[in-house]
Short mmCIF file of C-alpha atoms in Angstrom, two decimals:
data_model
loop_
_atom_site.label_atom_id
_atom_site.label_comp_id
_atom_site.label_asym_id
_atom_site.label_seq_id
_atom_site.Cartn_x
_atom_site.Cartn_y
_atom_site.Cartn_z
CA MET K 1 10.57 40.35 -68.01
CA ALA K 2 10.88 39.50 -64.35
CA SER K 3 13.58 41.03 -62.23
CA GLY K 4 15.99 38.98 -60.16
CA GLU K 5 14.26 40.28 -57.04
CA TRP K 6 10.88 39.03 -58.24
CA LEU K 7 12.27 35.61 -59.16
CA ASP K 8 14.07 35.29 -55.83
CA GLU K 9 10.82 36.01 -53.97
CA MET K 10 8.95 33.37 -55.99
CA ARG K 11 11.75 30.83 -55.42
CA ARG K 12 11.55 31.47 -51.69
CA ILE K 13 7.76 31.18 -51.46
CA LEU K 14 7.51 28.02 -53.60
CA GLY K 15 10.77 26.42 -52.47
CA ALA K 16 11.53 25.71 -56.12
CA ASP K 17 14.29 26.18 -58.69
CA ILE K 18 12.91 28.75 -61.14
CA GLN K 19 14.67 29.91 -64.29
CA GLU K 20 13.68 32.53 -66.86
CA LEU K 21 14.41 31.12 -70.32
CA PRO K 22 14.09 32.48 -73.87
CA TYR K 23 12.15 30.34 -76.33
CA THR K 24 11.41 30.62 -80.01
CA SER K 25 7.95 29.78 -81.22
CA ALA K 26 9.23 26.50 -82.67
CA GLN K 27 10.89 25.52 -79.39
CA TRP K 28 7.70 26.26 -77.48
CA GLN K 29 5.68 24.14 -79.89
CA GLU K 30 8.06 21.25 -79.27
CA LEU K 31 6.66 21.19 -75.73
CA HIS K 32 3.17 20.58 -77.14
CA PRO K 33 3.08 16.84 -76.30
CA LEU K 34 3.46 17.72 -72.62
CA LEU K 35 0.36 17.92 -70.42
CA GLU K 36 -1.58 21.19 -70.23
CA ARG K 37 -3.47 21.65 -66.94
CA GLY K 38 -6.25 24.08 -66.03
CA ARG K 39 -6.79 27.66 -67.10
CA HIS K 40 -3.07 28.44 -66.86
CA ALA K 41 -2.21 26.05 -69.75
CA ALA K 42 1.09 25.13 -68.13
CA ARG K 43 3.20 22.64 -70.06
CA ILE K 44 4.10 19.96 -67.51
CA HIS K 45 6.78 17.32 -68.12
CA ALA K 46 6.40 13.79 -66.85
CA ASP K 47 9.05 14.47 -64.20
CA GLY K 48 6.97 17.39 -62.84
CA THR K 49 8.91 20.26 -64.46
CA VAL K 50 6.54 23.10 -65.30
CA TYR K 51 6.92 25.50 -68.23
CA MET K 52 4.81 28.68 -68.26
CA LYS K 53 4.80 31.41 -70.90
CA MET K 54 5.54 34.85 -69.48
CA SER K 55 5.54 37.25 -72.42
CA GLY K 56 6.33 37.63 -76.05
CA GLU K 57 4.67 37.09 -79.37
CA SER K 58 5.55 35.78 -82.79
CA ASP K 59 9.05 34.27 -82.88
CA ARG K 60 10.45 35.19 -79.45
CA MET K 61 9.04 34.69 -75.99
CA GLU K 62 10.10 34.37 -72.37
CA CYS K 63 9.09 31.42 -70.22
CA LEU K 64 9.49 30.18 -66.68
CA GLU K 65 10.94 26.74 -66.00
CA ILE K 66 9.93 25.59 -62.52
CA ARG K 67 11.46 22.53 -60.90
CA ARG K 68 10.60 21.19 -57.44
CA PRO K 69 10.76 17.71 -55.87
CA GLU K 70 7.06 17.90 -55.01
CA ARG K 71 4.70 18.58 -57.89
CA LEU K 72 3.06 22.00 -57.94
CA SER K 73 -0.59 21.90 -56.96
CA ASP K 74 -3.36 23.36 -59.11
CA THR K 75 -3.71 26.19 -56.59
CA GLU K 76 -0.02 27.08 -56.92
CA LEU K 77 -0.20 26.92 -60.71
CA ASN K 78 -3.25 29.17 -60.77
CA LEU K 79 -1.56 31.67 -58.47
CA ILE K 80 1.55 31.80 -60.68
CA SER K 81 -0.56 32.17 -63.81
CA LEU K 82 -2.66 34.96 -62.33
CA LEU K 83 0.45 36.78 -61.18
CA LEU K 84 2.08 36.49 -64.61
CA SER K 85 -1.05 37.72 -66.35
CA ASN K 86 -0.95 40.91 -64.27
CA LEU K 87 2.68 41.71 -65.01
CA LYS K 88 2.53 44.15 -67.90
CA PRO K 89 5.75 44.45 -69.94
CA ASP K 90 6.90 47.91 -71.00
CA ARG K 91 8.45 48.73 -74.38
CA SER K 92 11.85 47.47 -73.33
CA GLY K 93 10.39 44.08 -72.44
CA HIS K 94 10.86 44.53 -68.69
CA SER K 95 8.06 44.53 -66.16
CA ALA K 96 6.75 48.00 -65.39
CA ALA K 97 5.65 46.83 -61.97
CA THR K 98 7.69 47.92 -58.98
CA GLY K 99 8.78 45.51 -56.27
CA ALA K 100 5.93 46.68 -54.03
CA GLU K 101 3.41 46.24 -56.84
CA LYS K 102 4.63 42.71 -57.55
CA GLN K 103 4.19 41.78 -53.89
CA ALA K 104 0.69 43.27 -53.97
CA LEU K 105 -0.09 41.30 -57.13
CA ALA K 106 1.02 38.09 -55.46
CA LEU K 107 -1.17 38.82 -52.44
CA GLY K 108 -4.13 39.68 -54.67
CA ALA K 109 -3.69 36.45 -56.61
CA TRP K 110 -3.69 34.48 -53.36
CA VAL K 111 -6.85 36.23 -52.13
CA MET K 112 -8.66 35.49 -55.42
CA GLU K 113 -7.67 31.86 -55.15
CA GLN K 114 -8.95 31.65 -51.56
CA LEU K 115 -12.34 33.13 -52.51
CA ASP K 116 -13.12 29.92 -54.39
CA ARG K 117 -12.40 27.76 -51.35
CA PRO K 118 -15.05 26.68 -48.79
CA GLN K 119 -12.69 27.82 -46.02
CA ALA K 120 -9.80 30.23 -46.47
CA GLU K 121 -6.29 29.18 -45.48
CA MET K 122 -4.03 31.18 -43.18
CA ILE K 123 -2.17 33.83 -45.13
CA PRO K 124 1.42 32.70 -45.88
CA GLU K 125 4.11 34.62 -44.01
CA GLY K 126 5.71 35.56 -47.34
CA LEU K 127 2.56 37.46 -48.40
CA THR K 128 2.12 39.68 -45.32
CA LEU K 129 3.99 42.55 -47.05
CA GLY K 130 6.74 42.70 -44.49
CA GLY K 131 4.38 42.26 -41.56
CA ARG K 132 2.20 45.26 -42.45
CA LEU K 133 -0.92 43.09 -42.58
CA TYR K 134 -0.76 42.49 -38.82
CA ALA K 135 -1.87 46.06 -38.05
CA ASP K 136 -5.52 47.11 -37.88
CA MET K 137 -6.58 48.74 -41.14
CA ILE K 138 -9.73 50.03 -42.86
CA PRO K 139 -10.70 47.88 -45.89
CA PHE K 140 -12.10 49.43 -49.09
CA LEU K 141 -13.07 47.58 -52.25
CA LEU K 142 -12.91 49.66 -55.43
CA ILE K 143 -14.43 48.52 -58.72
CA ARG K 144 -14.09 50.65 -61.82
CA GLU K 145 -16.65 50.31 -64.57
CA TYR K 146 -14.89 49.10 -67.71
CA SER K 147 -13.51 52.08 -69.62
CA GLY K 148 -11.88 50.34 -72.56
CA LEU K 149 -8.35 51.17 -71.38
CA THR K 150 -5.76 48.46 -71.95
CA GLU K 151 -3.46 49.34 -69.07
CA GLU K 152 -4.24 49.18 -65.38
CA PRO K 153 -3.56 52.58 -63.74
CA TYR K 154 -1.86 51.18 -60.63
CA THR K 155 0.69 53.98 -60.25
CA GLU K 156 -1.87 56.69 -60.95
CA LEU K 157 -4.34 55.24 -58.48
CA GLU K 158 -1.67 54.80 -55.81
CA LYS K 159 -0.70 58.49 -56.10
CA LEU K 160 -4.33 59.60 -55.76
CA LEU K 161 -4.85 57.43 -52.68
CA ARG K 162 -1.68 58.75 -51.08
CA SER K 163 -2.82 62.33 -51.66
CA PHE K 164 -6.25 61.61 -50.18
CA PHE K 165 -5.10 59.75 -47.07
CA GLU K 166 -1.93 61.84 -46.72
CA GLU K 167 0.03 58.70 -45.88
CA GLU K 168 0.94 55.39 -47.41
CA VAL K 169 -1.82 52.87 -48.05
CA LEU K 170 -1.76 49.32 -49.39
CA LEU K 171 -3.20 48.92 -52.89
CA ILE K 172 -3.83 45.29 -53.83
CA PRO K 173 -5.03 44.43 -57.36
CA LEU K 174 -7.54 41.57 -57.34
CA GLN K 175 -8.51 41.38 -60.98
CA ARG K 176 -8.98 43.79 -63.87
CA ASN K 177 -10.64 46.99 -62.65
CA GLU K 178 -10.90 45.73 -59.05
CA TRP K 179 -8.66 46.70 -56.12
CA LEU K 180 -8.56 46.17 -52.37
CA ILE K 181 -7.37 49.27 -50.51
CA LEU K 182 -6.11 48.98 -46.94
CA SER K 183 -5.86 52.28 -45.11
CA PRO K 184 -4.28 52.99 -41.71
CA MET K 185 -6.65 53.87 -38.87
CA SER K 186 -5.73 57.57 -38.77
CA PRO K 187 -8.46 58.74 -41.23
CA LEU K 188 -11.09 57.31 -38.88
CA SER K 189 -9.65 59.19 -35.90
CA ASP K 190 -9.31 62.41 -37.92
CA SER K 191 -12.92 62.16 -39.11
CA ARG K 192 -14.16 61.93 -35.52
CA LEU K 193 -12.03 64.86 -34.38
CA ASP K 194 -13.41 67.03 -37.20
CA GLY K 195 -16.97 66.28 -36.15
CA GLY K 196 -17.09 69.08 -33.56
CA ASP K 197 -18.91 68.75 -30.26
CA ASP K 198 -21.22 66.00 -31.50
CA GLU K 199 -18.90 63.03 -31.91
CA GLU K 200 -19.72 60.92 -34.95
CA SER K 201 -20.39 57.22 -34.63
CA GLU K 202 -17.93 54.85 -36.29
CA GLU K 203 -20.49 54.17 -39.02
CA GLU K 204 -20.95 57.88 -39.73
CA SER K 205 -17.19 58.47 -39.79
CA LEU K 206 -16.60 55.60 -42.21
CA ARG K 207 -19.43 56.81 -44.43
CA SER K 208 -17.88 60.29 -44.54
CA ILE K 209 -14.50 58.83 -45.50
CA GLY K 210 -16.08 56.70 -48.24
CA LEU K 211 -18.05 59.60 -49.71
CA GLY K 212 -14.96 61.81 -49.72
CA LEU K 213 -12.80 59.15 -51.35
CA HIS K 214 -15.38 58.40 -54.04
CA GLU K 215 -15.83 62.10 -54.78
CA MET K 216 -12.08 62.47 -55.27
CA LEU K 217 -11.83 59.39 -57.49
CA ALA K 218 -14.86 60.40 -59.56
CA SER K 219 -13.43 63.84 -60.26
CA GLU K 220 -9.73 62.98 -60.62
CA TRP K 221 -9.71 59.44 -61.92
CA LEU K 222 -10.85 57.70 -65.13
CA GLY K 223 -14.45 56.52 -65.38
CA GLU K 224 -17.27 55.64 -63.01
CA CYS K 225 -16.46 53.47 -60.01
CA HIS K 226 -18.17 51.78 -57.07
CA LEU K 227 -16.72 51.77 -53.57
CA ALA K 228 -17.53 49.61 -50.54
CA LEU K 229 -15.91 49.85 -47.13
CA SER K 230 -16.35 48.26 -43.74
CA PHE K 231 -15.18 48.32 -40.14
CA PRO K 232 -11.43 48.01 -39.46
CA ILE K 233 -9.90 44.55 -39.70
CA GLN K 234 -6.55 42.89 -39.11
CA PRO K 235 -5.83 41.79 -42.70
CA SER K 236 -3.59 38.87 -41.69
CA LYS K 237 -6.61 37.24 -40.05
CA SER K 238 -9.60 38.24 -42.19
CA ILE K 239 -8.51 39.69 -45.53
CA VAL K 240 -10.34 37.01 -47.55
CA GLU K 241 -13.58 37.27 -45.54
CA SER K 242 -13.45 41.06 -45.83
CA VAL K 243 -13.05 40.96 -49.62
CA ALA K 244 -15.96 38.50 -49.89
CA GLN K 245 -18.18 40.75 -47.75
CA LEU K 246 -17.27 43.91 -49.68
CA ARG K 247 -17.83 42.20 -53.03
CA GLU K 248 -21.29 41.13 -51.88
CA THR K 249 -21.93 44.67 -50.62
CA ILE K 250 -21.17 46.18 -54.05
CA GLN K 251 -23.28 43.54 -55.76
CA LEU K 252 -26.24 44.31 -53.50
CA GLY K 253 -25.65 48.05 -53.78
CA ARG K 254 -25.74 47.93 -57.57
CA ARG K 255 -29.06 46.09 -57.49
CA PHE K 256 -30.84 47.88 -54.66
CA GLN K 257 -29.16 51.31 -54.47
CA VAL K 258 -29.39 52.48 -58.06
CA GLY K 259 -27.79 55.91 -58.36
CA SER K 260 -25.47 55.39 -55.41
CA ASN K 261 -21.79 54.51 -55.79
CA VAL K 262 -20.74 54.18 -52.14
CA HIS K 263 -22.07 51.05 -50.44
CA LEU K 264 -21.93 50.13 -46.76
CA PRO K 265 -22.65 46.58 -45.51
CA TRP K 266 -24.53 47.73 -42.38
CA GLN K 267 -27.03 49.57 -44.62
CA LEU K 268 -27.88 46.46 -46.63
CA HIS K 269 -29.04 43.92 -44.05
CA LEU K 270 -32.62 43.78 -45.38
CA GLU K 271 -31.40 43.69 -48.97
CA ARG K 272 -29.09 40.78 -48.17
CA LEU K 273 -31.97 38.87 -46.62
CA LEU K 274 -34.30 39.54 -49.57
CA SER K 275 -31.69 38.54 -52.14
CA ALA K 276 -31.59 35.07 -50.57
CA ILE K 277 -35.28 34.50 -51.38
CA PRO K 278 -35.78 32.40 -54.55
CA GLU K 279 -36.60 34.52 -57.59
CA SER K 280 -39.93 32.79 -58.15
CA ASP K 281 -41.05 33.64 -54.60
CA ARG K 282 -39.94 37.26 -55.02
CA ALA K 283 -41.89 37.57 -58.25
CA ARG K 284 -45.00 36.03 -56.69
CA PHE K 285 -44.86 38.46 -53.76
CA VAL K 286 -44.52 41.49 -56.03
CA GLU K 287 -47.37 40.34 -58.27
CA GLN K 288 -49.62 39.97 -55.25
CA ALA K 289 -48.63 43.42 -53.98
CA PHE K 290 -49.35 45.00 -57.37
CA SER K 291 -52.58 43.09 -57.94
CA ARG K 292 -54.49 45.91 -56.25
CA SER K 293 -52.49 48.87 -57.51
CA ASP K 294 -49.11 49.82 -58.95
CA TYR K 295 -49.32 53.31 -57.48
CA TYR K 296 -46.11 52.57 -55.52
CA VAL K 297 -43.97 53.07 -58.60
CA GLU K 298 -45.51 56.14 -60.17
CA PRO K 299 -42.54 58.53 -60.50
CA GLU K 300 -43.77 61.15 -58.03
CA ILE K 301 -44.82 58.74 -55.29
CA LEU K 302 -41.72 56.58 -55.80
CA THR K 303 -39.43 59.58 -55.23
CA THR K 304 -41.54 60.57 -52.24
CA LEU K 305 -41.35 57.11 -50.66
CA GLU K 306 -37.62 56.70 -51.20
CA THR K 307 -36.95 60.09 -49.60
CA PHE K 308 -39.38 59.29 -46.77
CA PHE K 309 -37.52 56.06 -45.95
CA VAL K 310 -34.05 57.64 -46.21
CA LEU K 311 -35.17 60.22 -43.63
CA ASP K 312 -36.49 57.58 -41.23
CA CYS K 313 -40.16 58.25 -42.04
CA ASN K 314 -39.95 61.83 -40.75
CA VAL K 315 -42.77 63.80 -42.41
CA SER K 316 -41.37 67.29 -41.76
CA GLU K 317 -37.83 66.47 -42.92
CA THR K 318 -39.18 64.69 -46.02
CA ALA K 319 -41.28 67.71 -47.00
CA LYS K 320 -38.22 69.97 -46.61
CA LYS K 321 -36.05 67.65 -48.67
CA LEU K 322 -38.65 67.50 -51.46
CA TYR K 323 -39.29 71.28 -51.30
CA ILE K 324 -43.03 70.73 -50.87
CA HIS K 325 -45.54 71.82 -48.24
CA ARG K 326 -46.12 69.38 -45.40
CA ASN K 327 -49.78 69.12 -46.37
CA THR K 328 -48.79 68.16 -49.92
CA LEU K 329 -46.74 65.29 -48.55
CA LEU K 330 -49.60 64.18 -46.29
CA TYR K 331 -51.92 64.25 -49.30
CA ARG K 332 -49.58 61.95 -51.24
CA LEU K 333 -49.35 59.51 -48.32
CA ASP K 334 -53.14 59.53 -47.93
CA LYS K 335 -53.48 58.83 -51.66
CA LEU K 336 -51.07 55.89 -51.30
CA LYS K 337 -53.18 54.50 -48.45
CA GLN K 338 -56.33 54.91 -50.54
CA GLU K 339 -54.82 53.16 -53.57
CA THR K 340 -52.92 50.33 -51.83
CA GLY K 341 -54.42 49.99 -48.37
CA LEU K 342 -51.02 50.64 -46.77
CA ASP K 343 -50.23 53.65 -44.57
CA VAL K 344 -46.46 54.19 -44.41
CA ARG K 345 -46.88 56.32 -41.28
CA LEU K 346 -47.51 53.01 -39.48
CA PHE K 347 -44.41 50.93 -38.83
CA ARG K 348 -45.87 47.65 -40.05
CA ASP K 349 -47.11 49.14 -43.32
CA ALA K 350 -43.87 51.11 -43.82
CA VAL K 351 -41.87 47.86 -43.60
CA MET K 352 -44.21 46.21 -46.10
CA VAL K 353 -43.92 49.04 -48.63
CA LYS K 354 -40.13 49.13 -48.22
CA ILE K 355 -39.94 45.40 -49.00
CA ILE K 356 -42.25 45.78 -52.00
CA LEU K 357 -40.07 48.54 -53.47
CA LEU K 358 -36.84 46.61 -52.88
CA LEU K 359 -38.19 43.46 -54.50
CA TYR K 360 -39.63 45.47 -57.38
CA LYS K 361 -36.11 46.65 -58.25
CA VAL K 362 -34.81 43.13 -58.69
CA THR K 363 -37.92 41.38 -60.05
CA LYS K 364 -38.64 41.41 -63.75
CA ARG K 365 -42.19 42.69 -64.24
CA PRO K 366 -43.69 43.42 -67.65
#
């Protein structure tokens, strides 16, 4: 299953003697008395030798035999197991993954392992992809909604990303249907140059890149997906923190930005704060807000309010966006004030209504 190149890389990183051995089902069962540890179900001999199943069913299988003077830690065993689980054999029994993909899988496995730690370790030199992680890059997190497909479309996705960015990017699988994408800085510079006389801010440029990438993936790729991106990072220093932030961004976006598939962390500060409030307190606040009236969430006024807030409470722009007369919009806002006592044309009341609507989305109300 594994190529000599892949085994050599693992030997170098672990400092261990690793052999790929064929086993029959009966031979594997003879290892049953040995200890099985953790989710990886490694068979571990008393002398510390580790046996891990790689592939195969029925009567024939391939296994790794790993020997090292120092016992492998649980973290190392989990990393090996996660890497093996992502190596898909083709019909000939050999891994379909390229050398670059295997390195990316190893890096992704390490990142996933670090996410469970209180404090991330420094990235090992052997996982820096030939030093490419020392350059500043734009991080994207891509999550595809489950489509029922059995194979991960790594090669297909890599080709699409290369066509979009017009240069090589790093594609790092994290787990099924989830990838970290690291892009060079050039798309950010190109986006600013294309903005004309009015130079875009970094936030606007990144948003444009994200929207364009999602549009391409939605039309060319398989199934619905969510995309989060953030400011450039140096992956060797902050790849784990960046993945954690982008994962939280998608989680918040799914809850608070229903209908949107591109999520930006700097647009979710209030949502992040509200999500930290205990659920019972959120529910109590919403019930108090709705005790006078639930006019906030009538379909017409809800659409009006969401558009009003997106356009920074600009009455004229909101009326244009909704294709209604300005007086019609003012009538709706006056009706809201009459029903709820809150006038969203006042900053204090606008903030209150915004919070009520955000909490309503994540609070179960009958």
